[in-house]
Short mmCIF file of C-alpha atoms in Angstrom, two decimals:
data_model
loop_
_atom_site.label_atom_id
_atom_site.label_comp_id
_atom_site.label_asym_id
_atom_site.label_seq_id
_atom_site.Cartn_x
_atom_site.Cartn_y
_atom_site.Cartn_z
CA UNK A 1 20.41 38.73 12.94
CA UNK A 2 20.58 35.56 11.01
CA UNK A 3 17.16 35.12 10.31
CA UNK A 4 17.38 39.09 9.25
CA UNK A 5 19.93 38.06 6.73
CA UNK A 6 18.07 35.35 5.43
CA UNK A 7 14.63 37.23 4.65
CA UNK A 8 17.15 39.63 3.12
CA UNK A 9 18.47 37.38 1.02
CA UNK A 10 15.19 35.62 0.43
CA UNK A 11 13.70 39.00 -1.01
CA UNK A 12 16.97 39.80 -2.96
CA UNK A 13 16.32 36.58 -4.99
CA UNK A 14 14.53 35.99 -8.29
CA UNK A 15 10.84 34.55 -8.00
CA UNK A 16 11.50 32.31 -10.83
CA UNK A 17 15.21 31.14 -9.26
CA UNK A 18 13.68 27.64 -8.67
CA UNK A 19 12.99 27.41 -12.93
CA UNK A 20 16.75 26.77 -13.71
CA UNK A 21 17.06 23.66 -10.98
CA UNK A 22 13.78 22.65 -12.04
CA UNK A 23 14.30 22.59 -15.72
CA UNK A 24 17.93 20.63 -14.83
CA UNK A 25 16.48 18.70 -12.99
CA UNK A 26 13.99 17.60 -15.48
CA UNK A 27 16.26 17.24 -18.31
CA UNK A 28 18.78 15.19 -16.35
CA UNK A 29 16.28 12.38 -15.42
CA UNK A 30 15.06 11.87 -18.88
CA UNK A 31 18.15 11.10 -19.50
CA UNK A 32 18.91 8.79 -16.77
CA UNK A 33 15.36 7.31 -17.60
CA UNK A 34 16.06 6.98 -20.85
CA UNK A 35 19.15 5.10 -19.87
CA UNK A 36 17.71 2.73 -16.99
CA UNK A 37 15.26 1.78 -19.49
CA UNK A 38 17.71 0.96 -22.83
CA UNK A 39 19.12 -1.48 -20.22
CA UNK A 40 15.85 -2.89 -18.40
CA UNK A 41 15.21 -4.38 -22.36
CA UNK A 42 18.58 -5.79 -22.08
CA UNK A 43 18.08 -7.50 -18.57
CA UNK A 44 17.99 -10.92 -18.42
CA UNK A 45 16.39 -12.80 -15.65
CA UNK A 46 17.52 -12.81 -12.17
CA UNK A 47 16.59 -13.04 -8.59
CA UNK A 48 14.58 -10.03 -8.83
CA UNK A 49 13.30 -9.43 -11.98
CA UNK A 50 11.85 -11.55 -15.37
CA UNK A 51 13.91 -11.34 -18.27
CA UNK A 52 13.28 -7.74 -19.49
CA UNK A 53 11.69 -6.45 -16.75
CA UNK A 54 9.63 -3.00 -16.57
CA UNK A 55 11.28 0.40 -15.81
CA UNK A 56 9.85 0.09 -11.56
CA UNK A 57 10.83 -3.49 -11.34
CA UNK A 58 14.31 -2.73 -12.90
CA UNK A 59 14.47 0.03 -10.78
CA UNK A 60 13.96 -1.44 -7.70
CA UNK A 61 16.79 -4.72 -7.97
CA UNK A 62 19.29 -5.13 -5.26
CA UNK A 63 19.34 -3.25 -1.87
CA UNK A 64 15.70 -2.40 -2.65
CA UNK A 65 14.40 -5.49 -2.07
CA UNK A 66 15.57 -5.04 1.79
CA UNK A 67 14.29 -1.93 1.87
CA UNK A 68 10.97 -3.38 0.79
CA UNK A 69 11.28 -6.39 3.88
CA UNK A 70 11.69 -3.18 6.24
CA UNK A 71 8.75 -1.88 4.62
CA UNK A 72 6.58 -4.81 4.94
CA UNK A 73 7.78 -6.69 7.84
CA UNK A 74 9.87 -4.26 10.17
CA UNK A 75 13.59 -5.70 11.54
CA UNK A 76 14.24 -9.44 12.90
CA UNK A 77 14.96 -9.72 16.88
CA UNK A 78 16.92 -12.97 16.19
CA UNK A 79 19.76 -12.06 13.80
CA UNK A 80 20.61 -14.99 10.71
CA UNK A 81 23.99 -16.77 11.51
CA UNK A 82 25.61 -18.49 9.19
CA UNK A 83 27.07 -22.19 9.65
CA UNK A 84 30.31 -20.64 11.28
CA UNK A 85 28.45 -18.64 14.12
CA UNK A 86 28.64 -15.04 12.34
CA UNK A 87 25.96 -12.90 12.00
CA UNK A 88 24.20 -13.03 8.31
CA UNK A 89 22.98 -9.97 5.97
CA UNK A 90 19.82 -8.93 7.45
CA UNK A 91 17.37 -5.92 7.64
CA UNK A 92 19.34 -4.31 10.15
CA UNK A 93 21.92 -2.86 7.81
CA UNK A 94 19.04 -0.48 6.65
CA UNK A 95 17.82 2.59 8.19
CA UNK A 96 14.11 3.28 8.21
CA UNK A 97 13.13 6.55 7.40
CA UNK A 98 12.99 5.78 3.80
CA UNK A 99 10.88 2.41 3.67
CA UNK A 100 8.76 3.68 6.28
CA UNK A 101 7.76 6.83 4.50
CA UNK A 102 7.13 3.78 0.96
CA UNK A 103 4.76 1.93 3.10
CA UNK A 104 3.00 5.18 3.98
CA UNK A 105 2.83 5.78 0.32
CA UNK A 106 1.67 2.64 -0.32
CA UNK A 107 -1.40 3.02 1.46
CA UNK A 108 -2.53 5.12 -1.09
CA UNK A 109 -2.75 1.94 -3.63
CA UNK A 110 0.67 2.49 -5.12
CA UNK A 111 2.78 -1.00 -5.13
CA UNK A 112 6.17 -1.17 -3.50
CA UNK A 113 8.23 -0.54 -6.44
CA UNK A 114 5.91 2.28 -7.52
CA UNK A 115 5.59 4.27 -4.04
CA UNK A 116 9.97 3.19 -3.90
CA UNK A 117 10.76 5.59 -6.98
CA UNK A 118 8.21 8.17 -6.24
CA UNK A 119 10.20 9.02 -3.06
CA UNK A 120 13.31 9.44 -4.79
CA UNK A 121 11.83 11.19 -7.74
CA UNK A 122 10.65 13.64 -5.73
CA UNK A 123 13.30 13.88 -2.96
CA UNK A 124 15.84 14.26 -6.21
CA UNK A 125 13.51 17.40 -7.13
CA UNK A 126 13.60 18.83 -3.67
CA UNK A 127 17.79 18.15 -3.25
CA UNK A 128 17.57 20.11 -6.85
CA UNK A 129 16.30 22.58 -5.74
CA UNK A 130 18.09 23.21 -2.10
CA UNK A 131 21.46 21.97 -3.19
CA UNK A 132 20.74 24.90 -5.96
CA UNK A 133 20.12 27.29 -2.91
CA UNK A 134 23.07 26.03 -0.87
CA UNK A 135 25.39 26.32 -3.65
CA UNK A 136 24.49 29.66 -4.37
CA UNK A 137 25.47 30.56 -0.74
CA UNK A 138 29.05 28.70 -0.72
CA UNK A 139 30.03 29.97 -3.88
CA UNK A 140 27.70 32.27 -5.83
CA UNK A 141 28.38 32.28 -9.60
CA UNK A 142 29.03 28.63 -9.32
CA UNK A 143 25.23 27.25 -8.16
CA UNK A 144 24.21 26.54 -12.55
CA UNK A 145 27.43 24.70 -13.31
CA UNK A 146 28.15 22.73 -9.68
CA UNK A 147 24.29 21.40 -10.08
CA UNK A 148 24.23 20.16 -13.38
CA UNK A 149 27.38 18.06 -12.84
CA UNK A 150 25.57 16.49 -9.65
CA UNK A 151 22.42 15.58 -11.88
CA UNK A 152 24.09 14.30 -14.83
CA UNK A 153 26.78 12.88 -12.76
CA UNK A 154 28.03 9.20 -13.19
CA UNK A 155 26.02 8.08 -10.15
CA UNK A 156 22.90 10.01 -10.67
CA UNK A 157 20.79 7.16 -11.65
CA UNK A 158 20.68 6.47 -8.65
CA UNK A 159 18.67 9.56 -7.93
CA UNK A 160 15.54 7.73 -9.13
CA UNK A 161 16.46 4.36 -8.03
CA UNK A 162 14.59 2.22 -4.83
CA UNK A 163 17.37 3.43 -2.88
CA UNK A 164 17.75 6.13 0.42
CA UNK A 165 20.27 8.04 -1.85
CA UNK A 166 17.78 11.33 -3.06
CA UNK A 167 15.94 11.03 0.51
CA UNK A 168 19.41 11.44 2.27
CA UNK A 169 21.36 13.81 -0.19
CA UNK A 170 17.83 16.35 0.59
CA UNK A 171 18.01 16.29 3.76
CA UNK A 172 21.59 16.73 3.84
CA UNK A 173 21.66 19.67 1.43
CA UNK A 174 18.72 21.30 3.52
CA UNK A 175 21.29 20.50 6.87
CA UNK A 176 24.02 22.39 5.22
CA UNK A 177 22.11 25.46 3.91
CA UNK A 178 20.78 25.35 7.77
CA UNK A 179 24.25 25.23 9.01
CA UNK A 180 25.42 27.86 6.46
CA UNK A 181 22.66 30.46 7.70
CA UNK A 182 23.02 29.63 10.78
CA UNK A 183 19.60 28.76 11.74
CA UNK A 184 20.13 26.20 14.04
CA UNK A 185 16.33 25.32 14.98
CA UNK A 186 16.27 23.51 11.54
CA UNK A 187 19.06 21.07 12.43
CA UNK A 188 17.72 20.02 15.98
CA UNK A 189 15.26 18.41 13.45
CA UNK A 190 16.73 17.82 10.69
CA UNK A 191 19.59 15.83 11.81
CA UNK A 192 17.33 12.85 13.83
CA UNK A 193 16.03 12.10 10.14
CA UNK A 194 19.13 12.45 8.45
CA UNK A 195 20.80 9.93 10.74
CA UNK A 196 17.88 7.73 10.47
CA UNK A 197 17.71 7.46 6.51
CA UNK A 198 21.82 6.65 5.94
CA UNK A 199 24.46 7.29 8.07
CA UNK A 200 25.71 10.65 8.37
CA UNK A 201 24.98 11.69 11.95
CA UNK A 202 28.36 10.76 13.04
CA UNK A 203 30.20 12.67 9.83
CA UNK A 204 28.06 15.64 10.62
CA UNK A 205 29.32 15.91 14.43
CA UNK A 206 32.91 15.77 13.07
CA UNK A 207 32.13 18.97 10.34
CA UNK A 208 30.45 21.10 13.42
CA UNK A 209 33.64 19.86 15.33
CA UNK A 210 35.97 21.30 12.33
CA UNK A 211 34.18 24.57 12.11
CA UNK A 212 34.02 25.28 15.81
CA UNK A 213 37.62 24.34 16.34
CA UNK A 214 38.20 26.82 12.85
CA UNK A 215 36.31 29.60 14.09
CA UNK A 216 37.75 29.97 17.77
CA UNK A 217 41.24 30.11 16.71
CA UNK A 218 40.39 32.30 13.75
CA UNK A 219 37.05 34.54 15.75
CA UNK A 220 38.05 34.64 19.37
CA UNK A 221 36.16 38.14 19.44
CA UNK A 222 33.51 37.18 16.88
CA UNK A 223 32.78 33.91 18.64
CA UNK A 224 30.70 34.25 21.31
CA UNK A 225 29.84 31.67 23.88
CA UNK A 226 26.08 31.26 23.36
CA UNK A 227 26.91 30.25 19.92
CA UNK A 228 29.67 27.75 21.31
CA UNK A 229 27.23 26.22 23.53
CA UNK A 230 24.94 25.89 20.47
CA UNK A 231 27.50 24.49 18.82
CA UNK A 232 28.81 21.63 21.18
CA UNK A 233 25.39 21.05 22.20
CA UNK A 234 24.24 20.63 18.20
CA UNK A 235 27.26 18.37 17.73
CA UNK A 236 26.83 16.00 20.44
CA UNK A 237 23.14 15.79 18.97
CA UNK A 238 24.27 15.00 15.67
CA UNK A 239 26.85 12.13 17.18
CA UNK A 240 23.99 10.79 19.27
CA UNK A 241 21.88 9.98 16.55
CA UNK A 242 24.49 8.89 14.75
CA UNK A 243 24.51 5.62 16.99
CA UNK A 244 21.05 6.01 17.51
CA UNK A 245 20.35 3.09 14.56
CA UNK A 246 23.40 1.09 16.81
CA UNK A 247 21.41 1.66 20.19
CA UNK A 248 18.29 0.54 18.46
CA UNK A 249 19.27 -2.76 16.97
CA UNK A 250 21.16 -3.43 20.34
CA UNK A 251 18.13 -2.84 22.04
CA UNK A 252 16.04 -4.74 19.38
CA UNK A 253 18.08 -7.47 19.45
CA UNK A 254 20.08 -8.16 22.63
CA UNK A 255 23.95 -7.71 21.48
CA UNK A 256 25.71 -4.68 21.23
CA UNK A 257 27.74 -6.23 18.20
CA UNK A 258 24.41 -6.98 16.48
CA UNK A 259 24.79 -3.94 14.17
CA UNK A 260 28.27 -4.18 13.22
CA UNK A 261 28.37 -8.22 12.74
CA UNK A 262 25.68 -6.90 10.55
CA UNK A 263 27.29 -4.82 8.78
CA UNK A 264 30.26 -6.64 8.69
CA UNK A 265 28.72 -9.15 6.79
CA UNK A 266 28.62 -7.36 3.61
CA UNK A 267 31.83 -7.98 2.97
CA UNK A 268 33.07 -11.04 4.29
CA UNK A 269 32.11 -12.12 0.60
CA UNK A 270 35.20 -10.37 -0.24
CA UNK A 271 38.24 -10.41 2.51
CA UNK A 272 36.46 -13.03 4.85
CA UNK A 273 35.34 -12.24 8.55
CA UNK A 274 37.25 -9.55 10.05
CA UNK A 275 36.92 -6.87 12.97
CA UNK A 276 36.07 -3.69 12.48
CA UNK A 277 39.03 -1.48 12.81
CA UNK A 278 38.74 2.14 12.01
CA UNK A 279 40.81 3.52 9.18
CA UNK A 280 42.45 0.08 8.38
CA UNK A 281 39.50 -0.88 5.90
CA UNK A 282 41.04 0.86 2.94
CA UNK A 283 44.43 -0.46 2.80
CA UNK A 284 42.45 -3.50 3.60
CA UNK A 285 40.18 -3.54 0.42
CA UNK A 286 42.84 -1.95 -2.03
CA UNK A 287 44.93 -4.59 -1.15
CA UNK A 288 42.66 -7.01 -2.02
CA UNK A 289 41.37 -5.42 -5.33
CA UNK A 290 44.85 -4.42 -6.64
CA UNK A 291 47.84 -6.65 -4.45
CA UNK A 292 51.10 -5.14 -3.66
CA UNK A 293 50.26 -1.82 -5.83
CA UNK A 294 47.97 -0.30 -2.97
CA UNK A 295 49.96 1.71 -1.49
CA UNK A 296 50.07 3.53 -5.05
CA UNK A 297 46.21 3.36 -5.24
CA UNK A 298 45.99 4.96 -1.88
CA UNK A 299 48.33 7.41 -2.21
CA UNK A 300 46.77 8.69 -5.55
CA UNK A 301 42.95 9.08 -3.53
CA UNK A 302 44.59 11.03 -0.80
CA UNK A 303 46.44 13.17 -3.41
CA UNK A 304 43.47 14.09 -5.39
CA UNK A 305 41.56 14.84 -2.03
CA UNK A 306 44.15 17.03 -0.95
CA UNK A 307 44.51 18.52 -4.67
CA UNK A 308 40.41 18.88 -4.83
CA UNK A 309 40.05 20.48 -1.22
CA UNK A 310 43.22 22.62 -0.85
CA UNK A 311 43.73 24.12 -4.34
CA UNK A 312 43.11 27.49 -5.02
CA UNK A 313 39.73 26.56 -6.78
CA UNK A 314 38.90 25.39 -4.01
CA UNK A 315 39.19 28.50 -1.31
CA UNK A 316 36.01 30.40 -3.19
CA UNK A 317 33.98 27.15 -1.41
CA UNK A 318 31.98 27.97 1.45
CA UNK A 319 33.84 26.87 4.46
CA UNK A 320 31.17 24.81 5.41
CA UNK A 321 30.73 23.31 2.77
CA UNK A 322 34.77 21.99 2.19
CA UNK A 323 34.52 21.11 6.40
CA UNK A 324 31.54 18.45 5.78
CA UNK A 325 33.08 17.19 2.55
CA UNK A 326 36.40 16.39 4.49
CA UNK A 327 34.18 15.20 7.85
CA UNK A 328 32.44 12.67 5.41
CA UNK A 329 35.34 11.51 3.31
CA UNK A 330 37.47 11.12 7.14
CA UNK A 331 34.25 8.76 8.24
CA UNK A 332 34.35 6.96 4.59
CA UNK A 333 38.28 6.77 5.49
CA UNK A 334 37.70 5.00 8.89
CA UNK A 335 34.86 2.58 8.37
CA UNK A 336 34.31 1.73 4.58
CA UNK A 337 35.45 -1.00 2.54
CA UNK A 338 35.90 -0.08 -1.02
CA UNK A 339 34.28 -1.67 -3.66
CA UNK A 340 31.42 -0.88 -5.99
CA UNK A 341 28.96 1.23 -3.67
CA UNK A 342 31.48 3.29 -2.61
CA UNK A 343 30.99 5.43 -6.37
CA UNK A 344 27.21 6.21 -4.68
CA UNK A 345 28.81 6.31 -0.99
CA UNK A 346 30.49 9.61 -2.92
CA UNK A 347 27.53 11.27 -3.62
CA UNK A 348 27.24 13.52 0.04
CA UNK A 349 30.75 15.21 -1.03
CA UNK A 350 28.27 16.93 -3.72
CA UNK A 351 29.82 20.13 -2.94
CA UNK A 352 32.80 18.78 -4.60
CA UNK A 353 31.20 20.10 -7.21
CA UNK A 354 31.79 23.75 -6.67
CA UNK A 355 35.26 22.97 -6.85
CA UNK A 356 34.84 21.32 -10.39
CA UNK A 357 32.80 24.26 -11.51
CA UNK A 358 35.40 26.20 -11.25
CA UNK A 359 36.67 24.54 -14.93
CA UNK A 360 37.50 27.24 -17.80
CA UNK A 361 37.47 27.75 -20.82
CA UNK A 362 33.72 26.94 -22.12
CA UNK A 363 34.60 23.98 -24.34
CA UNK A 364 36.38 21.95 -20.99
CA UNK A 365 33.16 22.75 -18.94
CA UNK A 366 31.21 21.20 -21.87
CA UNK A 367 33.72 18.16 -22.21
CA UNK A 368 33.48 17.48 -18.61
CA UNK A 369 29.43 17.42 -18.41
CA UNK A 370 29.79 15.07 -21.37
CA UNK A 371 32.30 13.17 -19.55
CA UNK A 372 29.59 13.09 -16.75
CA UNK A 373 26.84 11.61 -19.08
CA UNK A 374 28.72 9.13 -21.19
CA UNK A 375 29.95 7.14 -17.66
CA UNK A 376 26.41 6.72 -16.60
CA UNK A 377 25.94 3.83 -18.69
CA UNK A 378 29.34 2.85 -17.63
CA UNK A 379 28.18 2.52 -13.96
CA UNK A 380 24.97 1.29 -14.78
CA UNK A 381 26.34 -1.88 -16.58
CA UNK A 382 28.99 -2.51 -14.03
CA UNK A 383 27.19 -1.42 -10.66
CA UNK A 384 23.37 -2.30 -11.34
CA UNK A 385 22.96 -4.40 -14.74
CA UNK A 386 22.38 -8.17 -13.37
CA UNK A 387 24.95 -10.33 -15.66
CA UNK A 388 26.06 -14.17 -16.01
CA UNK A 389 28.66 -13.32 -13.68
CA UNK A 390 27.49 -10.54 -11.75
CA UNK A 391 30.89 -9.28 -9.07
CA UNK A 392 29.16 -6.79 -7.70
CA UNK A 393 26.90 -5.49 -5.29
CA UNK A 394 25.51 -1.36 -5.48
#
């Protein structure tokens, strides 16, 4: 039946439906190109570039130079510890999909940073395109307006950057419309190379937990149990790859706290070395960043979650689309320490944007996509621009 309803739908759409995410697409990385490179003529030298570097080499600072270790040298079996005993940064931190499919790439002649943003370039065109289909399915009407505030969103620089981000946010999009039409074959691939290009397998368990939990109270009748058994079987797929990259590196390396020592490492530059705790990390990190006013802070972010996710505007949304956005913003809650990645961490809640779509009259819509553009060179200069006295890390 589902695949019925799909070929219906498939033949009920425009031939030329792809044109509008195209043409968005295109418009909204000239003018995050335009952007990356007003800045590039600004950069001055640092431990990646040459004073006023090229558009690829600017493009390609930061986390993509690990990306380009996995890509040329794999992952260490002896972790880096630091003169206390603790586990350094290392390669470990990254997933593979994404630097394995550069070095592929490469083979063809293209250099690192080259083969880098010509993954992302054209994952961002693929998410375009599918998050343009999946929105269209959680809340027709909305698909034009919802897309162009992803692409010309603060964060969507990062679309084209040396980063995982456009690789991940495709195959996520293509997960969801999977999970929306119910065509299950697609995730029992899907989600092995979703979980292997940044973590998500783990969040995506939790959503399939949420909507099974939703539909058999709700669709005792209308719930059979095949599709429950597809169900807890797809979800304890999805959690198993989401340690999968944990297994591995234990494996790899001969510690089971290899990976999180790892990870934990990123920021002991900020609150020191301290154990993982789930859910503590927040009131952890606001503390730090804004002292005895955190509670405030934290309050506020769980009010405008609730606000975003259980308004009215928001009960047109697809249900599967608000379950994963609450899944992944529960997993950000228990194991994420704020600080500046977390703006890109945000980009998987795209179907957020559904909700903000839902913005009337005209003239706010416009105001809001304008708001969208102007803070791109906000988060450029604060989150990627190399400074003097650089705070940050993207």
């Amino acid at each position: 039946m589902a695949h019925a309803l799909l070929t219906e739908r498939l033949a009920g759409l425009d031939r030329r439906w792809w044109l509008w995410p195209a043409a968005l697409w295109l418009v909204s990385r000239l003018v995050s190109t335009a952007l990356l490179g007003a800045f590039a003529g600004r950069q001055d030298a640092n431990a990646w570039t040459p004073a006023r570097p090229d558009l690829l080499d600017y493009s390609t600072m930061w986390d993509a130079h690990w990306y380009f270790i996995v890509a040329m040298s794999g992952y260490p079996t002896e972790l880096p510890v630091d003169d206390s005993g603790h586990v350094g940064e290392n390669a470990w931190a990254f997933m593979p999909v994404y630097p394995m499919l550069a070095r592929v790439l490469m083979l063809t002649g293209l250099p690192w940073e080259g083969a880098a943003v010509a993954i992302s370039l054209a994952a961002s065109l693929g998410f375009a395109l599918v998050a343009y289909r999946l929105f269209a399915e959680l809340a027709p009407g909305r698909e034009r307006f919802a897309l162009a505030i992803v692409l010309l969103s603060p964060t969507a620089p990062v679309l084209q950057l040396g980063y995982a981000e456009a690789l991940f946010l495709l195959l996520l999009a293509a997960a969801l419309l999977a999970w929306r039409l119910q065509r299950w074959e697609w995730l029992w691939v899907l989600l092995p190379i979703l979980s292997l290009t940044r973590p998500g397998g783990l969040a995506f368990a939790l959503a399939l937990g949420l909507w099974f939990l939703v539909r058999a109270s709700r669709e005792r009748e209308a719930f059979p149990a095949q599709e429950r058994r597809m169900l807890v079987g797809l979800g304890a797929w999805s959690a198993l790859w989401g340690f999968a990259w944990l297994i591995a590196c234990t494996v790899a390396t001969g510690s089971l706290a290899s990976y999180l020592e790892t990870e934990l490492s990123w920021r002991s530059a900020y609150i020191g070395r301290q154990e993982l705790v789930p859910f503590t990390t927040w009131p952890i990190g606001l503390e730090w960043w804004f002292g005895p006013w955190w509670p405030l802070w934290l309050a506020g972010i769980v009010l405008a979650a609730v606000v975003l996710l259980a308004g009215p505007w928001a009960r047109a949304v697809g249900l599967e689309g608000r379950l994963w956005v609450v899944a992944y913003l529960v997993y950000l809650a228990a194991v994420w320490f704020p600080q500046s990645s977390t703006w890109r961490l945000l980009m998987p809640a795209f179907p957020l944007a559904l909700v903000l779509a839902a913005v009337r009259p005209a003239w706010a819509r416009g105001m809001l996509l304008a708001a969208c553009v102007a803070l791109q060179p906000v988060w450029i200069w604060w989150c990627w621009h190399v400074g003097e006295r650089d705070w940050t890390v993207p």
